[in-house]
PDB file of C-alpha atoms and ligand atoms in Angstrom:
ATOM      1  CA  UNK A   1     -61.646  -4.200-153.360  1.00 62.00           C
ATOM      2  CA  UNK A   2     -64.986  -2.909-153.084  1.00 90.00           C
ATOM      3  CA  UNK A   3     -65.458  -2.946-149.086  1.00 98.00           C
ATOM      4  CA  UNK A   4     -62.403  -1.192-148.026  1.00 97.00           C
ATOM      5  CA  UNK A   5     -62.896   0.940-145.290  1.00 92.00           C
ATOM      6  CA  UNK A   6     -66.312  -0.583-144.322  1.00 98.00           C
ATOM      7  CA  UNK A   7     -66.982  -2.789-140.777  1.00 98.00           C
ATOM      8  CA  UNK A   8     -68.830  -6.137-140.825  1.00 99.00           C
ATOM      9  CA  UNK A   9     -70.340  -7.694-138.025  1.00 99.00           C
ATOM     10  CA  UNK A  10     -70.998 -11.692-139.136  1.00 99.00           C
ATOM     11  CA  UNK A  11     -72.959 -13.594-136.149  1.00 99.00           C
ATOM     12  CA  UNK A  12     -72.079 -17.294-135.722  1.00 98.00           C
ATOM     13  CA  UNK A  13     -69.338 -17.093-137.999  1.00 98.00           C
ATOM     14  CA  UNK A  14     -67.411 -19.328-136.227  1.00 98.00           C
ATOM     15  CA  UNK A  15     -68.444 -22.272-138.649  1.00 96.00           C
ATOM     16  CA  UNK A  16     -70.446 -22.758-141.976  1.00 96.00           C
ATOM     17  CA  UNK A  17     -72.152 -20.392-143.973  1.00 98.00           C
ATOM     18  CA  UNK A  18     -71.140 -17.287-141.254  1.00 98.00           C
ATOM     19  CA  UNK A  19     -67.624 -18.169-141.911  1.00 98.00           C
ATOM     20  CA  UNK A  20     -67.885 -17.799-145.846  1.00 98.00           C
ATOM     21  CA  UNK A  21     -69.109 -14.714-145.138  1.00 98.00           C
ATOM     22  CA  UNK A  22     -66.710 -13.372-142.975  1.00 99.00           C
ATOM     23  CA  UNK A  23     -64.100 -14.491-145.584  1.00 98.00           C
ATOM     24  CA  UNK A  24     -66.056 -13.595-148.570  1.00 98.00           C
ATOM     25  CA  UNK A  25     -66.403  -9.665-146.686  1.00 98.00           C
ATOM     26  CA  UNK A  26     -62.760  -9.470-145.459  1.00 98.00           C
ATOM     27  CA  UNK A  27     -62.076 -10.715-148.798  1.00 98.00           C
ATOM     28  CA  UNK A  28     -63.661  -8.003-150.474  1.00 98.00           C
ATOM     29  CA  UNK A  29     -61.663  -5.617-148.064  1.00 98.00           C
ATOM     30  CA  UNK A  30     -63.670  -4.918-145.275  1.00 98.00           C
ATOM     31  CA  UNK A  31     -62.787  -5.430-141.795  1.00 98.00           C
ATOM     32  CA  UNK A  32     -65.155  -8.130-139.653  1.00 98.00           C
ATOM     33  CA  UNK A  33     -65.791  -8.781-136.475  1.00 99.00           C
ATOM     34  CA  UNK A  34     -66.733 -12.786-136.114  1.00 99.00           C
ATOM     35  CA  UNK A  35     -68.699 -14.401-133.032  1.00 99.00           C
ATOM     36  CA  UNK A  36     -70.103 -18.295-132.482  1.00 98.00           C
ATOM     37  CA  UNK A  37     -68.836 -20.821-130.087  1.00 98.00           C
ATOM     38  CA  UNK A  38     -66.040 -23.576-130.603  1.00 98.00           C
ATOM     39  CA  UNK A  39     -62.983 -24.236-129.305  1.00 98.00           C
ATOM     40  CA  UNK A  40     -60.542 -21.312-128.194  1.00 98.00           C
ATOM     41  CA  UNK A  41     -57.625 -22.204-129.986  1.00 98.00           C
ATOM     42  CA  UNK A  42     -59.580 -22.726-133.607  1.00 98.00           C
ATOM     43  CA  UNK A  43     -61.332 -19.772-133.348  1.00 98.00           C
ATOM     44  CA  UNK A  44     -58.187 -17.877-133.213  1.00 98.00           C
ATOM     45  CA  UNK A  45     -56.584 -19.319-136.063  1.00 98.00           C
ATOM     46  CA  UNK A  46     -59.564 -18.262-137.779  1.00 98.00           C
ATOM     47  CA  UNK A  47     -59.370 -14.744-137.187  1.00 98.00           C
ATOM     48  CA  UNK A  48     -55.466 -14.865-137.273  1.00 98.00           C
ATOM     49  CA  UNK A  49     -56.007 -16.580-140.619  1.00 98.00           C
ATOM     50  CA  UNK A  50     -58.510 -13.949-142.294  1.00 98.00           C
ATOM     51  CA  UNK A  51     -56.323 -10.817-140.847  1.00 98.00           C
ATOM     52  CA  UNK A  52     -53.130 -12.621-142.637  1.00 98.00           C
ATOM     53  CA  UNK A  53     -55.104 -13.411-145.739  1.00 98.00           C
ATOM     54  CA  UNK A  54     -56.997 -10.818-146.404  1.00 98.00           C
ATOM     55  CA  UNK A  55     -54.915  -7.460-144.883  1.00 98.00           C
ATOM     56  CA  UNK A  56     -57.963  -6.214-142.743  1.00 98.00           C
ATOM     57  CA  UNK A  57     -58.919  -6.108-138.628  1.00 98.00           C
ATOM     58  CA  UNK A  58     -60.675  -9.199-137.761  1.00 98.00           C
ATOM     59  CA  UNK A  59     -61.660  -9.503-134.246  1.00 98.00           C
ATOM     60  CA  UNK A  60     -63.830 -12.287-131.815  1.00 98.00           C
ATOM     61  CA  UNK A  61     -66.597 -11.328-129.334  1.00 98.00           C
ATOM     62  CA  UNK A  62     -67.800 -14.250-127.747  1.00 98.00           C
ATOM     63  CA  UNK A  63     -71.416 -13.299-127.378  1.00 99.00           C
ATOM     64  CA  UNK A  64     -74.394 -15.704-126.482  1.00 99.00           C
ATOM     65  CA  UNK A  65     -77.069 -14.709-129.154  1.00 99.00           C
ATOM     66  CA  UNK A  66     -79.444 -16.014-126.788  1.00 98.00           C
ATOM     67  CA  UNK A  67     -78.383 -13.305-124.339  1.00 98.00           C
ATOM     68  CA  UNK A  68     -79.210  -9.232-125.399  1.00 98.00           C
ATOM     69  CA  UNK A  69     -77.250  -7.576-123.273  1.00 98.00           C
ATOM     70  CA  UNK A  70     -73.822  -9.675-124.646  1.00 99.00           C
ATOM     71  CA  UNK A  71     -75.472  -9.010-128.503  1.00 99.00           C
ATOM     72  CA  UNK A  72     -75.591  -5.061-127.382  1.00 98.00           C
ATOM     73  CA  UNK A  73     -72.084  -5.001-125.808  1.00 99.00           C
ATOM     74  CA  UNK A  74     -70.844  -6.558-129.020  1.00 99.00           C
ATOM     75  CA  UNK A  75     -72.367  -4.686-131.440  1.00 99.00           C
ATOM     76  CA  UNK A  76     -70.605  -1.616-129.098  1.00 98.00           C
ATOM     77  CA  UNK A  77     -67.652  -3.743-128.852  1.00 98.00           C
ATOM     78  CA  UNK A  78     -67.309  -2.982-133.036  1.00 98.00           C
ATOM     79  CA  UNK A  79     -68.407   0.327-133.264  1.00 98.00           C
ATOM     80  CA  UNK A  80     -65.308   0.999-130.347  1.00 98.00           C
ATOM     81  CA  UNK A  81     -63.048  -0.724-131.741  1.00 98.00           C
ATOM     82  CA  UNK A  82     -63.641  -1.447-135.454  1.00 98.00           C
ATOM     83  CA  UNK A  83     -65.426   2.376-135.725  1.00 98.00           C
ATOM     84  CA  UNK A  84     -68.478   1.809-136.876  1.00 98.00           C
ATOM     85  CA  UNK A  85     -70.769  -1.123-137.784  1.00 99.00           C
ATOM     86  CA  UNK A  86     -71.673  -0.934-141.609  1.00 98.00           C
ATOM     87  CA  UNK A  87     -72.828  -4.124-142.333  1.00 99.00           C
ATOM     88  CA  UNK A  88     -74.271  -6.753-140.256  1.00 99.00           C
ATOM     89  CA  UNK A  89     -75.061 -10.246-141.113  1.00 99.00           C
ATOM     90  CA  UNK A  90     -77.240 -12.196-138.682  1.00 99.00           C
ATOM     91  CA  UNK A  91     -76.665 -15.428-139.285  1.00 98.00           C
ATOM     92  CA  UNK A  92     -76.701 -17.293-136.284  1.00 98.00           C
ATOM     93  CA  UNK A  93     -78.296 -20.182-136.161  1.00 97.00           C
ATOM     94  CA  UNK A  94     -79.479 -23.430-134.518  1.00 96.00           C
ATOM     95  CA  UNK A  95     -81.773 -26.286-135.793  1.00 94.00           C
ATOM     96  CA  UNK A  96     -83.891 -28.795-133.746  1.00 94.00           C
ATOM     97  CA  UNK A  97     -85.704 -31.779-134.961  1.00 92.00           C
ATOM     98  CA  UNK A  98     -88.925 -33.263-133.263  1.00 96.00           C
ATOM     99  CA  UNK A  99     -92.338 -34.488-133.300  1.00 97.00           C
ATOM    100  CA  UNK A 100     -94.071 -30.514-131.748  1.00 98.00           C
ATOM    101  CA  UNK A 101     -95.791 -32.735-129.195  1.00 98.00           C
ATOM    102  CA  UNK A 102     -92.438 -33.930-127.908  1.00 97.00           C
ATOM    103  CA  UNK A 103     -90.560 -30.357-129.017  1.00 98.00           C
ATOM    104  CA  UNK A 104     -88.603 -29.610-125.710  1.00 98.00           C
ATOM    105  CA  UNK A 105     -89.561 -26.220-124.440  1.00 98.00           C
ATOM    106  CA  UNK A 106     -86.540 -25.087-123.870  1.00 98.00           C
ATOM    107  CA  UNK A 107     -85.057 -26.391-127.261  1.00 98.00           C
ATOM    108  CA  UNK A 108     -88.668 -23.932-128.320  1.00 98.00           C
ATOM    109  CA  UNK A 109     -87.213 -20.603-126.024  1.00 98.00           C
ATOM    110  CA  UNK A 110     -83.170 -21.671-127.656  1.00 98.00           C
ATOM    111  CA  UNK A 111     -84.412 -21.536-130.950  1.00 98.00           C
ATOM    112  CA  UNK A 112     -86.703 -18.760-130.811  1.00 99.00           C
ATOM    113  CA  UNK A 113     -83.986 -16.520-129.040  1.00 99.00           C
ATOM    114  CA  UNK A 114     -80.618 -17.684-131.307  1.00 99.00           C
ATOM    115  CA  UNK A 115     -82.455 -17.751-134.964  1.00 98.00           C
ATOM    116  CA  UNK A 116     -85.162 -14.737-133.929  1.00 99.00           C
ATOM    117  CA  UNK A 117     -84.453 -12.739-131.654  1.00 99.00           C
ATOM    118  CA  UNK A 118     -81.225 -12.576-131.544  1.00 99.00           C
ATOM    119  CA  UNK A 119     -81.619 -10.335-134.910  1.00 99.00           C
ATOM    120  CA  UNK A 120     -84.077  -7.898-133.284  1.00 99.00           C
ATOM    121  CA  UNK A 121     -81.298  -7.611-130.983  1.00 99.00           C
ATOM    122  CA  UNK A 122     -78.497  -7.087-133.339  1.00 99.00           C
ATOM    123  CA  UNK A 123     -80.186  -5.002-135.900  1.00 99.00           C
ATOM    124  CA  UNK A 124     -81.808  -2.403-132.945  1.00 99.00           C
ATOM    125  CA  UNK A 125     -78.144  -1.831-131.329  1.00 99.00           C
ATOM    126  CA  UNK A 126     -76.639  -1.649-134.552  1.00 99.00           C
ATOM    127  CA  UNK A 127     -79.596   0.782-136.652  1.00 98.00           C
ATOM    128  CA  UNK A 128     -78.337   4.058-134.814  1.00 98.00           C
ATOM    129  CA  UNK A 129     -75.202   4.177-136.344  1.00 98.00           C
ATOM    130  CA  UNK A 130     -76.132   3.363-139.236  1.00 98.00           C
ATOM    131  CA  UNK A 131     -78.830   6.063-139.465  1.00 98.00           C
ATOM    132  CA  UNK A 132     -76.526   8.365-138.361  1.00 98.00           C
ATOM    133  CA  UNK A 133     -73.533   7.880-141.084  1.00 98.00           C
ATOM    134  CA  UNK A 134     -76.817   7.135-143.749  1.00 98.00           C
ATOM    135  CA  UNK A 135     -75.589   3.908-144.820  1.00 98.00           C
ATOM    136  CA  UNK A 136     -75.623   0.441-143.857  1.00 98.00           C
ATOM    137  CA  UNK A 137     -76.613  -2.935-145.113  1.00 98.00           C
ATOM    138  CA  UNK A 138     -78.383  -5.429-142.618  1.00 99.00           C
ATOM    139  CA  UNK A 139     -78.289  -9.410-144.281  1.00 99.00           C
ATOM    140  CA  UNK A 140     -79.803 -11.796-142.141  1.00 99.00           C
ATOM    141  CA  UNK A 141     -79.488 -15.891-143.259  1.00 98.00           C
ATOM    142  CA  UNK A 142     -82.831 -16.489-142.973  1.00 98.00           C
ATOM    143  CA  UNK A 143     -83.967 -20.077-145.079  1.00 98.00           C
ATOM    144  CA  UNK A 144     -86.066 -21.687-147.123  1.00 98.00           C
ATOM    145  CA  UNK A 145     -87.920 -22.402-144.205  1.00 98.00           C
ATOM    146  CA  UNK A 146     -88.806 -18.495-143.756  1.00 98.00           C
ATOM    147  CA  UNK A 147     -90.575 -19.140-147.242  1.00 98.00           C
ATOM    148  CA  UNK A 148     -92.711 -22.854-146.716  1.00 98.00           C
ATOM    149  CA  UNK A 149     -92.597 -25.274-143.647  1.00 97.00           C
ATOM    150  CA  UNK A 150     -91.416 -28.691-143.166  1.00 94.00           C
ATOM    151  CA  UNK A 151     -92.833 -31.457-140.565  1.00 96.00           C
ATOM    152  CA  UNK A 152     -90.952 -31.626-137.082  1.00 96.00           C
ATOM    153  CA  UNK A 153     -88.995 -28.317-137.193  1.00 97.00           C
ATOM    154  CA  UNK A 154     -91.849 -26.322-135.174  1.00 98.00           C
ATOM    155  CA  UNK A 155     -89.491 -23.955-133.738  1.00 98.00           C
ATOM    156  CA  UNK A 156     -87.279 -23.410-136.522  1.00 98.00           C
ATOM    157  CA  UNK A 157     -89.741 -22.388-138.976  1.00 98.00           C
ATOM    158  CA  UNK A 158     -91.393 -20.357-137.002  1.00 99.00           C
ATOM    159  CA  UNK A 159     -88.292 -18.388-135.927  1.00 99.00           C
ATOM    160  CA  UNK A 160     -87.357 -17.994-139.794  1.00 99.00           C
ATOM    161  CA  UNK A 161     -90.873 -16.901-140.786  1.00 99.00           C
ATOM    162  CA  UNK A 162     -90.120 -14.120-138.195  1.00 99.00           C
ATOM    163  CA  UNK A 163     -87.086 -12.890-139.553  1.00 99.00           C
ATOM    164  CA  UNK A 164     -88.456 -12.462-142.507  1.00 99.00           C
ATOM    165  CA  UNK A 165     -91.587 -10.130-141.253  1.00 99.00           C
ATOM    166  CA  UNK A 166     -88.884  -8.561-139.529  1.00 99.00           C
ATOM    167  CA  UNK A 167     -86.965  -7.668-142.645  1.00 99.00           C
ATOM    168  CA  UNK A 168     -89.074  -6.412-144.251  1.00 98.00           C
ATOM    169  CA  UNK A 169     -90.485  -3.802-141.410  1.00 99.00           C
ATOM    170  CA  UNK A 170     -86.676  -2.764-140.813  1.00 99.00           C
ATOM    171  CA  UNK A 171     -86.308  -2.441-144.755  1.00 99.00           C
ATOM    172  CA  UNK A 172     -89.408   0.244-144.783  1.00 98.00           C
ATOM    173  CA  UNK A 173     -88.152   2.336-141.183  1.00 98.00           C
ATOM    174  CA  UNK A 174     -84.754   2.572-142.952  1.00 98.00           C
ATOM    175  CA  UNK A 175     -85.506   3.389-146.554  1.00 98.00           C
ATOM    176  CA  UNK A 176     -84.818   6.889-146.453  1.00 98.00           C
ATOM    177  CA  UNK A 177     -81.414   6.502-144.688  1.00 98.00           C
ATOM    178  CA  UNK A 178     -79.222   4.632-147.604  1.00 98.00           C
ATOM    179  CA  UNK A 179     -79.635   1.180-144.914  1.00 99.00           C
ATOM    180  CA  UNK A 180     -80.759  -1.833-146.680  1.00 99.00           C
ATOM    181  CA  UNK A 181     -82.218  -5.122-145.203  1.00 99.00           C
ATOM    182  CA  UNK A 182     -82.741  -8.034-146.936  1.00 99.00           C
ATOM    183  CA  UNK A 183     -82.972 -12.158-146.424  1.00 99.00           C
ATOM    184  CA  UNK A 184     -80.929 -14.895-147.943  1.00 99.00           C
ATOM    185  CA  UNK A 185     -82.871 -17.544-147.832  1.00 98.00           C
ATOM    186  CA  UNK A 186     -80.712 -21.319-148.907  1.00 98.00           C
ATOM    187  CA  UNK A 187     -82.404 -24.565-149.401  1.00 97.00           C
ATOM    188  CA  UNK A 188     -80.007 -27.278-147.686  1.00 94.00           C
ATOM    189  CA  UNK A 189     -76.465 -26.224-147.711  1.00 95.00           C
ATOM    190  CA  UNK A 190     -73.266 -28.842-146.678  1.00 91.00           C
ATOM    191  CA  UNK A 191     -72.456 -27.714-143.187  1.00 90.00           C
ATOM    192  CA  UNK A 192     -72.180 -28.950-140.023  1.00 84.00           C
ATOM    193  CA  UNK A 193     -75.752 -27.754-138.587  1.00 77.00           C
ATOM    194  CA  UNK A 194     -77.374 -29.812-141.135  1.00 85.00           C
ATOM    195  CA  UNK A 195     -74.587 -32.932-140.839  1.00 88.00           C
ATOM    196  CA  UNK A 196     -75.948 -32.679-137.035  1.00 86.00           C
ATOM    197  CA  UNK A 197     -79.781 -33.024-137.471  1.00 82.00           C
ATOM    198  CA  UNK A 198     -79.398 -36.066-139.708  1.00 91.00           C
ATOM    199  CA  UNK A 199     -79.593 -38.441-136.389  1.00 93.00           C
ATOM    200  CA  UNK A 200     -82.585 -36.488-135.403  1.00 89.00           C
ATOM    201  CA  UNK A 201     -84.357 -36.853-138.928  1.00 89.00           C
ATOM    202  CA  UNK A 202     -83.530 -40.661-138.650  1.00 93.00           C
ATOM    203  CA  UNK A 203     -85.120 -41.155-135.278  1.00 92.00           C
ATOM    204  CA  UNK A 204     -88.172 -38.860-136.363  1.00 89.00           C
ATOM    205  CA  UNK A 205     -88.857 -40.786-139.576  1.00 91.00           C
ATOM    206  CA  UNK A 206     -87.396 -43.965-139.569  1.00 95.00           C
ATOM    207  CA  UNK A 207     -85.184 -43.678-141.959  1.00 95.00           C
ATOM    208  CA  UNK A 208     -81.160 -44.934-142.699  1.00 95.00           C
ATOM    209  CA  UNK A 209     -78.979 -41.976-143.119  1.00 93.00           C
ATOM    210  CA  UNK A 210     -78.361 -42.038-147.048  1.00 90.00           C
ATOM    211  CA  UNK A 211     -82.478 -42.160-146.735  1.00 92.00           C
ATOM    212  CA  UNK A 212     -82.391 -39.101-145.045  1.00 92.00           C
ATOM    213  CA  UNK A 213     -79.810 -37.031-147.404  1.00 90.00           C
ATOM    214  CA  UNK A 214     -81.601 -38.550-150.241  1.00 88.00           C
ATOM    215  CA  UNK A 215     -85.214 -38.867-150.132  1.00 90.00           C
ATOM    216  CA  UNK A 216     -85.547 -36.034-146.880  1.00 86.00           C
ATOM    217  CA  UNK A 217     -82.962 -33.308-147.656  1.00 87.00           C
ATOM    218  CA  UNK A 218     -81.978 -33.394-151.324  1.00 92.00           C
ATOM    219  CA  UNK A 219     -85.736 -34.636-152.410  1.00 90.00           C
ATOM    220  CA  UNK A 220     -86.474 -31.093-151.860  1.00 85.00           C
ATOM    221  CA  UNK A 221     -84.059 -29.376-153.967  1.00 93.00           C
ATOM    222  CA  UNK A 222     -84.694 -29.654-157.742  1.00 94.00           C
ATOM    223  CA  UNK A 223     -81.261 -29.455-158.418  1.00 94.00           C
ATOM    224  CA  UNK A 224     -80.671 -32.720-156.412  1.00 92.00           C
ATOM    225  CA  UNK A 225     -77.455 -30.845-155.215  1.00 92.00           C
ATOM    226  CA  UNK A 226     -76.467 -28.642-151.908  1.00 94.00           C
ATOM    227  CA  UNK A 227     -75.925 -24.997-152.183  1.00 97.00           C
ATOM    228  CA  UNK A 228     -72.502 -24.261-151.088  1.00 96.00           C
ATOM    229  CA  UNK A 229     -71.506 -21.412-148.247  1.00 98.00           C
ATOM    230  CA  UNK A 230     -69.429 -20.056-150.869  1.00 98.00           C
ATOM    231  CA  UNK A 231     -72.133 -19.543-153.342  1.00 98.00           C
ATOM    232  CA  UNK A 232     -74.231 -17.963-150.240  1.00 98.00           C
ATOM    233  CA  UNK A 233     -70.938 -15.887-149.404  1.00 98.00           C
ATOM    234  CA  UNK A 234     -71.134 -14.275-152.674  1.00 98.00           C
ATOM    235  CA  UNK A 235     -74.709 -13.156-152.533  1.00 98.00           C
ATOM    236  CA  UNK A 236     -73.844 -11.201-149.564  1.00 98.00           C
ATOM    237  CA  UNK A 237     -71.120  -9.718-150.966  1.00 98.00           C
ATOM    238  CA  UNK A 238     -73.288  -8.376-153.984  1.00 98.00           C
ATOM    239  CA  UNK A 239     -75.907  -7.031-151.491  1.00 98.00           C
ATOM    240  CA  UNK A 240     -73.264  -5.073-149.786  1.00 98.00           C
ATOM    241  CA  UNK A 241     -72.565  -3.306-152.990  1.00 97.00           C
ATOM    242  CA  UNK A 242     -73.967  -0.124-154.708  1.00 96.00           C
ATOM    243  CA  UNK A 243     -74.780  -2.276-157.152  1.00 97.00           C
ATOM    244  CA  UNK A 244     -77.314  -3.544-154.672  1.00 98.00           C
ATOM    245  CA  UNK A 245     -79.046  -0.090-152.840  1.00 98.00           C
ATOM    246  CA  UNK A 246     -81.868  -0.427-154.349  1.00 98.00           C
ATOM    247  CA  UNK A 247     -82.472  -3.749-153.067  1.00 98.00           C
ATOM    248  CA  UNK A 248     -84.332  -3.746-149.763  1.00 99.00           C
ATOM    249  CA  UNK A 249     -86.714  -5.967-147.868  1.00 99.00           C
ATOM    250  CA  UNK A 250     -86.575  -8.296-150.475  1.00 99.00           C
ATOM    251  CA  UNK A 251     -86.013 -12.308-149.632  1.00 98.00           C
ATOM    252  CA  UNK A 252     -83.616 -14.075-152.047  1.00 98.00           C
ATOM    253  CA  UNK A 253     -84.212 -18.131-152.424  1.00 98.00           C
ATOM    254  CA  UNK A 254     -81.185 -19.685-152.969  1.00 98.00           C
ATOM    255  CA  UNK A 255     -82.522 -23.236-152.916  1.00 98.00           C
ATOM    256  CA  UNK A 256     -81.858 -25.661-156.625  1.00 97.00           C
ATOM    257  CA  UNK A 257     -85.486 -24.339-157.232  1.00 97.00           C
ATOM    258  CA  UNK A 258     -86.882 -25.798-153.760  1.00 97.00           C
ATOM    259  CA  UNK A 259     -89.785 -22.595-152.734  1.00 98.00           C
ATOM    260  CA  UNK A 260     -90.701 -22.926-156.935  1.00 96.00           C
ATOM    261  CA  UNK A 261     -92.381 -25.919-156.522  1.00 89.00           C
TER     262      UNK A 261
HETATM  263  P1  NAD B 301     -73.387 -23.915-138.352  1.00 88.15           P
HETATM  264  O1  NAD B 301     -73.831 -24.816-137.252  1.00 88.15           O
HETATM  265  O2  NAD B 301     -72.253 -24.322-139.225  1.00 88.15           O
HETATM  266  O3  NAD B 301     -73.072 -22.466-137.781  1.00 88.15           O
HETATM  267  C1  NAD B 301     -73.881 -21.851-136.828  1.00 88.15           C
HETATM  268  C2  NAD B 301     -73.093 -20.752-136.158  1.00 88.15           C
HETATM  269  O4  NAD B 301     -73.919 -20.154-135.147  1.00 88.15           O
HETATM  270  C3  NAD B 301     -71.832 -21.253-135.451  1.00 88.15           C
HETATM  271  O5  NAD B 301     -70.815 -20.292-135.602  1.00 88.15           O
HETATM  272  C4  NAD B 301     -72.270 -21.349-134.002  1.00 88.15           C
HETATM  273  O6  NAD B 301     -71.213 -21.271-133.073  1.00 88.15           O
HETATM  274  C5  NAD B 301     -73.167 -20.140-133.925  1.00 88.15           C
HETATM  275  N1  NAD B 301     -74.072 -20.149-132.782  1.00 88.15           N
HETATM  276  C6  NAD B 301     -74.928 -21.140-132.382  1.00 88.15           C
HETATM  277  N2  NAD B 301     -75.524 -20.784-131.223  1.00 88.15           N
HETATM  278  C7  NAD B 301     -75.049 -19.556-130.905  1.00 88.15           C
HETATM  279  C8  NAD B 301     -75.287 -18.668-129.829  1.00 88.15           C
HETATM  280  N3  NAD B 301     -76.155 -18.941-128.828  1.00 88.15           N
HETATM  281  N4  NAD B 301     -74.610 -17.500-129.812  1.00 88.15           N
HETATM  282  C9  NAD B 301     -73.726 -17.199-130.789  1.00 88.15           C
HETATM  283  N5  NAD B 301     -73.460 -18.003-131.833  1.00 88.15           N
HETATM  284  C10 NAD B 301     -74.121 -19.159-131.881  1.00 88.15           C
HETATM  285  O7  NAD B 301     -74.693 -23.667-139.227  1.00 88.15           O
HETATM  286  P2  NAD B 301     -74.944 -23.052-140.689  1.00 88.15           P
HETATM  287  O8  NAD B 301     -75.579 -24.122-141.489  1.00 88.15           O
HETATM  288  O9  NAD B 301     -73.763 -22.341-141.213  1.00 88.15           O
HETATM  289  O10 NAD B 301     -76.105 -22.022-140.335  1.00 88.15           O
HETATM  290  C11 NAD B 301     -75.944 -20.641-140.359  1.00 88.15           C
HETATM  291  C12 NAD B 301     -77.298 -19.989-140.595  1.00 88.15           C
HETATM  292  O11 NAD B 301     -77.799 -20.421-141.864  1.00 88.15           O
HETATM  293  C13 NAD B 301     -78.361 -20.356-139.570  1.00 88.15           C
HETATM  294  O12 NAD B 301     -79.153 -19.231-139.263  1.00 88.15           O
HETATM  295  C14 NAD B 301     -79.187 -21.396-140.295  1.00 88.15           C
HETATM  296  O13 NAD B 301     -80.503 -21.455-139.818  1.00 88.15           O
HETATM  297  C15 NAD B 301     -79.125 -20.857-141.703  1.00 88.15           C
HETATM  298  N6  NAD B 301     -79.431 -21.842-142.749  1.00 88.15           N
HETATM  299  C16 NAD B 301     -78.669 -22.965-142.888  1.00 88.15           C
HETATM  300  C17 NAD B 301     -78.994 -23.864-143.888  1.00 88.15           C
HETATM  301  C18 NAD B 301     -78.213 -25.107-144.107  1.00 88.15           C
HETATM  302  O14 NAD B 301     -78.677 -25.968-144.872  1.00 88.15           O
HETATM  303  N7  NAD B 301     -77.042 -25.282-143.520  1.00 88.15           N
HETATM  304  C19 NAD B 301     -80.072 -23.617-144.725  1.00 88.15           C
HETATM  305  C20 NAD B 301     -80.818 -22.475-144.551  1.00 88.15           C
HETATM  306  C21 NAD B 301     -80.479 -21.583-143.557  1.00 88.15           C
END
């Protein structure tokens, strides 16, 4: 296994594409440390689950990306008990659909704090170590929306096009210390953030919901077919490799061909 002995930190990995990470990582050996929201009693099957399955340390910290102080304290929180942080994957993420003159303000400040700065957050409490044991690799989910824009998601877009200015100023301060930083950026993939804004996109355009998968979502990937978590799970993995050092600031579409058009 190629990430034995290393320590992940996967942010909302309590669902979706965070949780194919997690696996995909703990999979590959290395111990993780997940965080999101959800019920108790799931969320700890989940971790019992991936420390059964896979033979490694998997803990919870329920921080509030929207809060730095609780993303600090659980970055610490890993580096106590886990050793060291070695990999982080911000991946947190929420999505809000609206016409910007209606865009709740607050849904604005969410959005901006959980998909933006939330990774400032992560990746400044987290950098130290990983400057200091000259290795690391920094992943952050970023989309397709950090590449082109879509109507009605003001605050998401804007918050992805952030992250990935962000990578790639983090990529050049930590070239010289074996830490990598790069984006994955998916077109639509099957999980339950995008299963949630399909109400939203209805209201906003008018449409019925097979309209919406259709001729909103899927009209935008070539492919005509969702990228799975799994297949998004698996380009992590690869960037975590040595395979991959030489690979840094760079932004990775994974999209059925969506950012070629
Ligand atoms: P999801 O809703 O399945 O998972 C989001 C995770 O973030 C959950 O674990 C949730 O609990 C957690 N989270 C939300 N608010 C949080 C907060 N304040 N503090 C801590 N955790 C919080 O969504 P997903 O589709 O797996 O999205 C994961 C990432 O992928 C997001 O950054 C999203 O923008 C990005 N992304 C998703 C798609 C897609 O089509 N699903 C496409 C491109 C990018």
């Amino acid at each position: 296994m190629s990430l034995t002995s290393r320590n992940a930190v996967v942010t909302g990995s309590t669902s979706g594409i965070g949780l194919a990470i997690a696996r995909a990582l703990a999979k590959e050996g290395a111990n993780v440390l997940i965080n999101g929201f959800g019920e108790a009693g799931s969320i700890e099957k989940e971790r019992s689950g991936i420390e059964s399955e896979f033979g490694v340390t998997c803990l919870y910290d329920g921080a509030d990306m929207t809060r730095p102080a609780e993303i600090a304290a659980m970055v610490q929180n890993a580096e106590a008990r886990l050793g060291s942080v070695d990999i982080l994957v911000n991946n947190a993420g929420i999505q809000f659909v609206s016409p910007i003159e209606d865009f709740p303000i607050e849904k604005w400040d969410q959005i901006i704090a959980i998909n933006m700065s939330s990774v400032f957050h992560a990746i400044r409490a987290a950098t130290p170590g990983m400057k200091a044991r000259k290795w690391g690799r920094i992943i952050n989910t970023a989309s397709a929306h950090s590449l082109v824009a879509s109507p009605f998601k003001s605050a998401y877009v804007t918050a992805k096009h952030g992250v990935a200015g962000l990578n790639k100023t983090v990529a050049l301060e930590l070239a010289t210390f074996g830490v990598t930083s790069n984006c994955i950026s998916p077109g639509y993939v099957w999980t339950p953030l995008v299963e949630k804004q399909i109400p939203d996109t209805m209201a906003a355009r008018g449409l019925t919901r097979d309209e919406v998968i259709n001729n909103v979502l899927l009209s935008a990937q070539p492919t005509k077919q969702f990228v799975t978590v799994e297949q998004v799970a698996a380009l992590a993995v690869f960037l975590c490799s040595d395979a991959a050092s030489q690979i840094t600031g760079a932004n990775f579409s994974m999209d059925g061909g969506w950012t070629a058009a």
